[in-house]
CSV table of C-alpha atoms and ligand atoms in Angstrom, one decimal:
chain,number,residue,atom,x,y,z
H,938,MET,CA,66.3,82.7,106.0
H,939,LEU,CA,66.8,80.4,109.3
H,940,ASN,CA,67.8,82.6,112.6
H,941,ASP,CA,67.1,79.9,115.4
H,942,LEU,CA,65.7,76.1,115.3
H,943,SER,CA,62.4,77.0,116.9
H,944,GLY,CA,61.8,78.4,112.9
H,945,LEU,CA,61.9,74.8,111.7
H,946,ILE,CA,58.7,73.9,113.8
H,947,THR,CA,57.2,77.1,112.3
H,948,LYS,CA,58.4,75.8,109.0
H,949,ALA,CA,57.3,72.2,109.7
H,950,ARG,CA,54.3,73.1,110.1
H,951,GLU,CA,53.4,75.5,106.8
H,952,GLY,CA,51.5,73.3,104.0
H,953,ASP,CA,51.1,69.2,104.1
H,954,LYS,CA,52.9,67.7,106.8
H,955,ARG,CA,55.3,65.0,106.6
H,956,THR,CA,54.8,61.4,107.2
H,957,ILE,CA,58.0,59.8,109.5
H,958,ALA,CA,57.6,56.2,109.6
H,959,VAL,CA,59.1,55.2,113.1
H,960,VAL,CA,61.0,52.1,113.1
H,961,ALA,CA,60.8,50.1,116.2
H,962,ALA,CA,58.4,52.6,118.0
H,963,GLU,CA,58.1,50.3,121.1
H,964,ASP,CA,60.5,52.5,123.2
H,965,VAL,CA,59.1,54.2,125.9
H,966,LEU,CA,61.7,57.5,125.2
H,967,ILE,CA,60.6,57.3,121.4
H,968,LEU,CA,57.1,57.4,122.1
H,969,ASP,CA,57.5,60.7,124.3
H,970,ALA,CA,59.4,62.2,121.3
H,971,VAL,CA,56.8,61.4,118.6
H,972,ARG,CA,53.8,62.6,121.0
H,973,ASP,CA,55.6,66.1,121.8
H,974,ALA,CA,55.9,65.9,117.9
H,975,VAL,CA,51.7,65.5,117.6
H,976,ALA,CA,51.3,67.3,119.8
H,977,ALA,CA,53.8,71.0,118.3
H,978,GLU,CA,51.8,69.8,114.7
H,979,VAL,CA,55.0,69.4,112.9
H,980,MET,CA,54.2,65.5,111.2
H,981,THR,CA,52.3,62.6,111.3
H,982,PRO,CA,53.6,59.3,112.5
H,983,LEU,CA,53.6,56.2,111.1
H,984,LEU,CA,54.4,54.2,114.2
H,985,ILE,CA,56.0,50.8,113.1
H,986,GLY,CA,56.9,47.5,115.6
H,987,ASP,CA,54.8,45.7,118.1
H,988,LYS,CA,51.8,46.8,118.3
H,989,GLY,CA,51.0,45.1,121.6
H,990,LYS,CA,54.0,47.2,123.3
H,991,ILE,CA,53.3,50.4,121.3
H,992,GLU,CA,49.7,50.9,122.5
H,993,LYS,CA,51.1,49.9,126.5
H,994,ILE,CA,53.6,52.1,126.7
H,995,ALA,CA,51.3,54.8,124.9
H,996,ARG,CA,49.4,54.4,128.1
H,997,ARG,CA,51.5,55.0,130.7
H,998,LEU,CA,52.5,58.2,128.6
H,999,ASP,CA,48.6,59.7,128.2
H,1000,PHE,CA,49.6,59.5,124.2
H,1001,ASP,CA,46.2,59.1,122.7
H,1002,LEU,CA,46.8,56.8,119.6
H,1003,SER,CA,43.3,57.1,117.9
H,1004,ARG,CA,44.4,58.7,114.9
H,1005,VAL,CA,47.8,57.3,114.7
H,1006,ASP,CA,48.2,54.9,112.2
H,1007,ILE,CA,50.5,51.2,113.7
H,1008,LEU,CA,52.2,48.8,111.3
H,1009,ASP,CA,52.2,45.8,113.6
H,1010,ASN,CA,55.3,44.0,113.1
H,1011,ARG,CA,56.2,41.3,116.0
H,1012,GLU,CA,59.5,39.9,113.4
H,1013,GLY,CA,61.8,42.4,115.0
H,1014,ALA,CA,63.9,45.7,115.0
H,1015,ALA,CA,65.9,45.2,111.4
H,1016,ALA,CA,61.9,43.6,110.4
H,1017,SER,CA,60.8,47.5,111.3
H,1018,ALA,CA,63.2,49.4,109.3
H,1019,ARG,CA,62.8,47.4,106.0
H,1020,ILE,CA,59.1,47.5,106.1
H,1021,ALA,CA,60.3,51.5,106.7
H,1022,VAL,CA,61.8,52.0,103.9
H,1023,SER,CA,59.4,50.6,101.3
H,1024,LYS,CA,57.6,52.9,103.1
H,1025,VAL,CA,59.3,55.4,101.9
H,1026,LYS,CA,59.8,54.4,98.3
H,1027,SER,CA,56.2,53.8,98.0
H,1028,GLY,CA,55.7,57.4,99.3
H,1029,GLU,CA,53.6,56.3,101.9
H,1030,ALA,CA,56.8,58.0,104.1
H,1031,ASP,CA,58.6,61.3,104.0
H,1032,GLY,CA,61.1,60.4,106.7
H,1033,ILE,CA,62.7,57.9,109.0
H,1034,MET,CA,62.8,58.3,112.2
H,1035,LYS,CA,65.4,54.8,114.8
H,1036,GLY,CA,63.2,54.0,117.9
H,1037,HIS,CA,64.7,50.6,119.6
H,1038,ILE,CA,67.2,49.5,117.1
H,1039,PRO,CA,70.6,50.1,116.3
H,1040,THR,CA,72.1,53.0,114.6
H,1041,GLY,CA,74.1,50.2,112.2
H,1042,ASP,CA,71.0,48.3,111.6
H,1043,LEU,CA,68.8,50.8,110.5
H,1044,LEU,CA,72.2,52.7,108.8
H,1045,ARG,CA,72.4,49.1,106.7
H,1046,ALA,CA,68.8,49.2,105.7
H,1047,VAL,CA,69.1,52.5,104.0
H,1048,LEU,CA,71.9,51.6,102.7
H,1049,ASP,CA,71.1,48.0,101.6
H,1050,LYS,CA,71.6,47.6,97.9
H,1051,GLY,CA,68.7,46.2,96.2
H,1052,VAL,CA,65.8,47.8,98.4
H,1053,GLY,CA,67.2,50.9,100.1
H,1054,LEU,CA,67.6,54.7,99.6
H,1055,ARG,CA,70.4,54.6,97.9
H,1056,THR,CA,70.4,58.0,95.6
H,1057,GLY,CA,74.1,57.6,94.4
H,1058,ARG,CA,75.2,60.3,96.8
H,1059,LEU,CA,76.4,60.0,100.1
H,1060,LEU,CA,74.7,59.8,103.4
H,1061,SER,CA,76.1,61.6,105.8
H,1062,HIS,CA,75.2,63.1,109.7
H,1063,LEU,CA,74.7,67.2,110.1
H,1064,ALA,CA,73.6,69.0,113.2
H,1065,LEU,CA,72.6,71.8,113.0
H,1066,PHE,CA,73.1,73.7,117.1
H,1067,GLN,CA,71.8,77.1,118.1
H,1068,SER,CA,73.8,77.5,120.8
H,1069,PRO,CA,73.7,80.9,123.9
H,1070,TYR,CA,77.5,81.9,122.7
H,1071,TYR,CA,77.3,82.5,118.8
H,1072,HIS,CA,75.4,84.7,116.9
H,1073,LYS,CA,73.8,82.2,114.4
H,1074,LEU,CA,72.9,78.8,113.7
H,1075,LEU,CA,75.9,76.5,113.6
H,1076,CYS,CA,76.3,73.1,111.3
H,1077,VAL,CA,78.3,70.5,112.8
H,1078,THR,CA,79.1,67.7,110.2
H,1079,ASP,CA,79.6,64.6,110.2
H,1080,ALA,CA,79.3,63.0,113.9
H,1081,ALA,CA,77.5,60.1,113.5
H,1082,MET,CA,77.5,58.2,110.0
H,1083,ASN,CA,80.7,58.4,108.3
H,1084,ILE,CA,84.2,57.3,110.7
H,1085,ALA,CA,86.7,58.6,108.8
H,1086,PRO,CA,85.7,61.0,105.7
H,1087,ASP,CA,88.7,60.8,101.9
H,1088,LEU,CA,89.2,63.9,100.7
H,1089,ASP,CA,86.1,62.5,98.1
H,1090,GLU,CA,83.8,62.2,100.8
H,1091,LYS,CA,84.2,65.3,102.7
H,1092,VAL,CA,83.7,67.3,99.1
H,1093,GLN,CA,80.3,65.3,99.7
H,1094,ILE,CA,79.6,65.6,103.2
H,1095,ILE,CA,80.2,69.7,102.3
H,1096,GLN,CA,77.5,69.2,100.0
H,1097,ASN,CA,74.9,67.9,101.6
H,1098,ALA,CA,75.1,70.6,104.3
H,1099,VAL,CA,75.1,73.0,101.4
H,1100,MET,CA,72.0,71.6,100.1
H,1101,MET,CA,70.6,71.7,103.4
H,1102,TYR,CA,71.4,75.1,103.8
H,1103,HIS,CA,70.3,76.2,100.5
H,1104,GLN,CA,66.8,74.8,101.6
H,1105,LEU,CA,66.4,76.3,104.5
H,1106,GLY,CA,67.0,79.9,102.4
H,1107,ILE,CA,70.5,80.4,103.2
H,1108,GLU,CA,72.2,80.9,99.9
H,1109,MET,CA,75.7,81.3,100.6
H,1110,PRO,CA,76.9,79.4,104.1
H,1111,LYS,CA,80.6,80.0,105.2
H,1112,VAL,CA,82.1,76.8,106.1
H,1113,ALA,CA,85.4,76.0,108.1
H,1114,VAL,CA,87.5,73.1,107.5
H,1115,ALA,CA,88.4,72.2,110.9
H,1116,ALA,CA,91.7,70.8,111.8
H,1117,ALA,CA,93.8,71.4,115.7
H,1118,VAL,CA,96.2,74.2,113.3
H,1119,GLU,CA,96.0,76.7,110.8
H,1120,MET,CA,98.6,75.8,109.2
H,1121,PRO,CA,99.0,73.1,106.4
H,1122,ASN,CA,100.9,69.9,108.0
H,1123,SER,CA,102.0,67.2,106.3
H,1124,LYS,CA,101.7,64.7,109.2
H,1125,MET,CA,97.9,66.3,110.2
H,1126,GLU,CA,95.9,64.8,108.0
H,1127,ALA,CA,92.4,67.3,108.4
H,1128,THR,CA,94.9,70.3,107.7
H,1129,LEU,CA,95.9,69.2,103.8
H,1130,HIS,CA,92.4,68.0,102.9
H,1131,ALA,CA,91.1,71.6,104.3
H,1132,SER,CA,93.9,73.7,102.2
H,1133,LEU,CA,92.7,71.2,99.3
H,1134,LEU,CA,88.6,71.6,99.9
H,1135,LYS,CA,89.5,75.3,99.8
H,1136,ALA,CA,91.5,75.3,96.4
H,1137,MET,CA,88.7,73.5,95.1
H,1138,ASN,CA,86.0,75.8,96.2
H,1139,ARG,CA,89.1,79.0,95.0
H,1140,GLU,CA,88.2,76.6,91.4
H,1141,GLY,CA,84.8,76.6,91.3
H,1142,ALA,CA,84.7,72.9,92.1
H,1143,LEU,CA,82.7,73.2,95.2
H,1144,THR,CA,80.1,76.2,94.8
H,1145,GLY,CA,76.9,77.1,96.6
H,1146,CYS,CA,79.3,77.9,99.9
H,1147,ILE,CA,83.2,79.5,101.2
H,1148,VAL,CA,84.9,77.1,102.2
H,1149,ASP,CA,88.1,77.8,104.8
H,1150,GLY,CA,90.5,76.3,106.6
H,1151,PRO,CA,92.5,74.7,107.8
H,1152,PHE,CA,90.7,76.2,111.1
H,1153,ALA,CA,91.1,75.1,114.5
H,1154,VAL,CA,87.7,75.6,116.1
H,1155,ASP,CA,88.3,78.6,118.3
H,1156,ILE,CA,89.1,80.6,114.6
H,1157,ALA,CA,86.2,79.0,112.9
H,1158,VAL,CA,83.4,80.2,116.1
H,1159,SER,CA,85.3,83.4,117.0
H,1160,ARG,CA,86.4,86.8,115.3
H,1161,LYS,CA,88.7,87.6,118.4
H,1162,ALA,CA,90.1,84.7,118.3
H,1163,ALA,CA,90.8,84.8,114.7
H,1164,LEU,CA,92.6,88.4,115.0
H,1165,HIS,CA,94.4,87.6,117.6
H,1166,LYS,CA,95.9,84.8,115.8
H,1167,GLY,CA,96.1,87.1,112.8
H,1168,VAL,CA,93.7,84.8,110.5
H,1169,ASP,CA,91.6,87.0,107.8
H,1170,SER,CA,89.2,85.1,106.6
H,1171,GLN,CA,85.1,86.1,105.8
H,1172,VAL,CA,84.8,82.2,107.2
H,1173,ALA,CA,86.8,82.9,110.5
H,1174,GLY,CA,84.3,83.9,113.3
H,1175,ASP,CA,80.9,83.6,111.4
H,1176,CYS,CA,81.0,80.1,109.8
H,1177,ASP,CA,78.2,78.6,109.5
H,1178,VAL,CA,79.3,74.8,109.4
H,1179,ILE,CA,82.0,72.9,110.8
H,1180,LEU,CA,83.5,70.2,108.9
H,1181,ALA,CA,84.8,67.4,111.5
H,1182,PRO,CA,88.0,65.8,110.2
H,1183,ASP,CA,86.7,62.4,111.5
H,1184,ILE,CA,83.7,60.8,113.3
H,1185,GLU,CA,85.1,61.1,116.9
H,1186,ALA,CA,86.3,65.1,116.3
H,1187,GLY,CA,83.0,65.6,114.9
H,1188,ASN,CA,80.6,63.0,117.7
H,1189,MET,CA,83.0,64.6,120.0
H,1190,LEU,CA,82.5,68.5,119.6
H,1191,TYR,CA,78.5,67.5,119.2
H,1192,LYS,CA,78.3,66.0,122.7
H,1193,ALA,CA,80.3,68.9,123.8
H,1194,LEU,CA,77.9,71.5,122.6
H,1195,ASN,CA,75.3,69.6,123.9
H,1196,PHE,CA,76.2,68.6,127.5
H,1197,LEU,CA,78.7,71.5,128.2
H,1198,GLY,CA,78.0,74.0,126.0
H,1199,GLY,CA,74.1,74.9,126.8
H,1200,ALA,CA,73.5,74.4,123.2
H,1201,VAL,CA,70.3,72.8,121.7
H,1202,CYS,CA,70.2,70.8,117.8
H,1203,ALA,CA,67.7,69.2,115.4
H,1204,SER,CA,69.7,66.0,113.2
H,1205,ALA,CA,69.8,64.3,110.7
H,1206,ILE,CA,71.1,62.0,107.8
H,1207,ILE,CA,70.4,63.5,104.9
H,1208,GLY,CA,71.7,61.6,101.6
H,1209,ALA,CA,69.2,59.2,100.9
H,1210,SER,CA,65.9,59.4,99.1
H,1211,ALA,CA,64.6,60.6,102.5
H,1212,PRO,CA,65.4,61.7,106.1
H,1213,VAL,CA,66.8,59.6,108.6
H,1214,VAL,CA,66.6,61.1,112.2
H,1215,LEU,CA,68.8,59.5,114.9
H,1216,THR,CA,67.6,61.3,118.3
H,1217,SER,CA,70.1,59.7,121.1
H,1218,ARG,CA,68.6,58.5,124.6
H,1219,SER,CA,70.4,61.3,126.1
H,1220,ASP,CA,68.8,64.4,123.7
H,1221,ASP,CA,67.6,66.6,125.7
H,1222,GLU,CA,63.4,66.8,124.7
H,1223,ARG,CA,63.7,70.0,123.0
H,1224,THR,CA,66.9,68.3,120.7
H,1225,LYS,CA,64.3,65.5,120.2
H,1226,LEU,CA,61.4,67.6,118.6
H,1227,TYR,CA,64.2,70.0,116.4
H,1228,SER,CA,65.8,67.0,114.9
H,1229,ILE,CA,62.4,65.7,114.1
H,1230,ALA,CA,61.4,68.7,113.1
H,1231,LEU,CA,64.6,68.9,110.6
H,1232,ALA,CA,63.6,65.7,109.1
H,1233,ALA,CA,60.0,66.9,108.1
H,1234,CYS,CA,61.6,70.3,106.3
H,1235,ILE,CA,64.1,68.3,104.8
H,1236,GLY,CA,63.1,68.1,100.8
H,1237,LYS,CA,59.9,70.5,101.5
H,1238,GLY,CA,60.4,73.1,99.1
V,1700,COD,N1,77.0,57.5,102.2
V,1700,COD,C1,76.4,55.8,100.8
V,1700,COD,N2,76.8,54.9,101.0
V,1700,COD,C2,77.1,54.0,102.5
V,1700,COD,C3,78.0,54.9,103.3
V,1700,COD,C4,77.7,56.3,103.1
V,1700,COD,N3,77.8,57.3,104.1
V,1700,COD,N4,78.8,54.2,103.8
V,1700,COD,C5,78.3,53.1,103.7
V,1700,COD,N5,78.5,53.2,102.3
V,1700,COD,C6,77.6,52.0,101.5
V,1700,COD,C7,79.7,51.4,100.8
V,1700,COD,O1,79.5,51.7,99.9
V,1700,COD,C8,78.9,50.3,100.5
V,1700,COD,O2,78.2,49.2,99.4
V,1700,COD,C9,77.8,49.3,101.7
V,1700,COD,O3,77.5,51.0,102.1
V,1700,COD,C10,78.4,48.9,102.9
V,1700,COD,O4,79.5,49.7,103.0
V,1700,COD,P1,80.3,49.5,104.9
V,1700,COD,O5,81.1,47.7,103.6
V,1700,COD,O6,81.3,50.5,105.1
V,1700,COD,O7,79.0,49.1,105.6
V,1700,COD,P2,79.0,48.9,107.0
V,1700,COD,O8,78.0,48.1,107.7
V,1700,COD,O9,80.7,48.1,107.8
V,1700,COD,O10,79.0,50.8,107.6
V,1700,COD,C11,78.3,51.2,107.6
V,1700,COD,C12,77.6,52.0,108.7
V,1700,COD,C13,76.4,53.4,108.1
V,1700,COD,C14,77.0,51.0,109.8
V,1700,COD,C15,79.3,52.7,109.0
V,1700,COD,O11,79.8,53.2,108.1
V,1700,COD,C16,79.0,52.7,111.3
V,1700,COD,O12,78.8,52.2,111.4
V,1700,COD,N6,78.8,54.4,110.9
V,1700,COD,C17,78.6,54.6,112.0
V,1700,COD,C18,77.4,54.9,112.8
V,1700,COD,C19,77.3,54.8,114.2
V,1700,COD,O13,77.8,54.0,114.9
V,1700,COD,N7,76.7,56.1,114.5
V,1700,COD,C20,76.8,56.3,116.2
V,1700,COD,C21,77.4,57.8,116.4
V,1700,COD,S1,76.0,58.0,118.0
């Protein structure tokens, strides 16, 4: 059972270390994060990109590359993404990390119908937060991949998060479907989706978790707020997962927790045959390390 994000580091270190292919690794912030992850022994990197530039940046960072594999590619970042995908397919890499490449370009390589890493499932982004103001880890999904998920896509986003929780040893995660209000309102699609998702969960069509909503975020994370508003639910004030209505709401919650809420997080895209780490330039060092560790844990068993 995972109680805080440092548990990801412990789990990533267990057994064989996973190999993460770093796409367009010729970037100072990315190599800095990779160096920290190597020092923390959470993964083995496979750097893909312009070898000359990678080595030059590594020297500046005092990052010893003598035992790090580098695949030289000077054909650009999109080609590095295709190489990373092929390394996952051949079993030489277990995960992918975004370097100096636009997010969309990397995701399109992963989604490529011919050579990508599709599994038939929806790919979704999730972020596992550790906040000083919450009594357990809190997953926010989807802040970075699915732009305006419909009901079926929301089912799959929940299933991806639940699968990750099961892998991390939490058997029955509580999922709060976020909206602006607690009552279904025909003008607010998020509330209607929430009611349907809750019903699907009650009827056994969405399993392995307890789903409730619609909940405003205060109800989802505060028992006191829930009692105050007369909401009686085992999910209210104790949720593990917040399902955001769309990418804007998810992204704002993600950024607010990181920049205003004193939280750190670990995030990844899951649902493909390997996890994808999308660290943002503005993420702090712990968030980058925890994200790499999360990717190294997913699928580890
Ligand atoms: N899971 C599985 N398959 C998908 C998914 C998904 N989440 N998204 C698209 N696909 C498949 C589609 O079924 C289709 O076959 C193919 O991929 C292309 O889909 P389109 O036409 O929607 O593809 P694009 O290129 O217009 O968009 C795909 C992106 C992932 C690039 C797009 O969803 C996107 O831009 N998402 C936001 C990414 C982003 O900017 N994040 C940064 C936030 S920090």
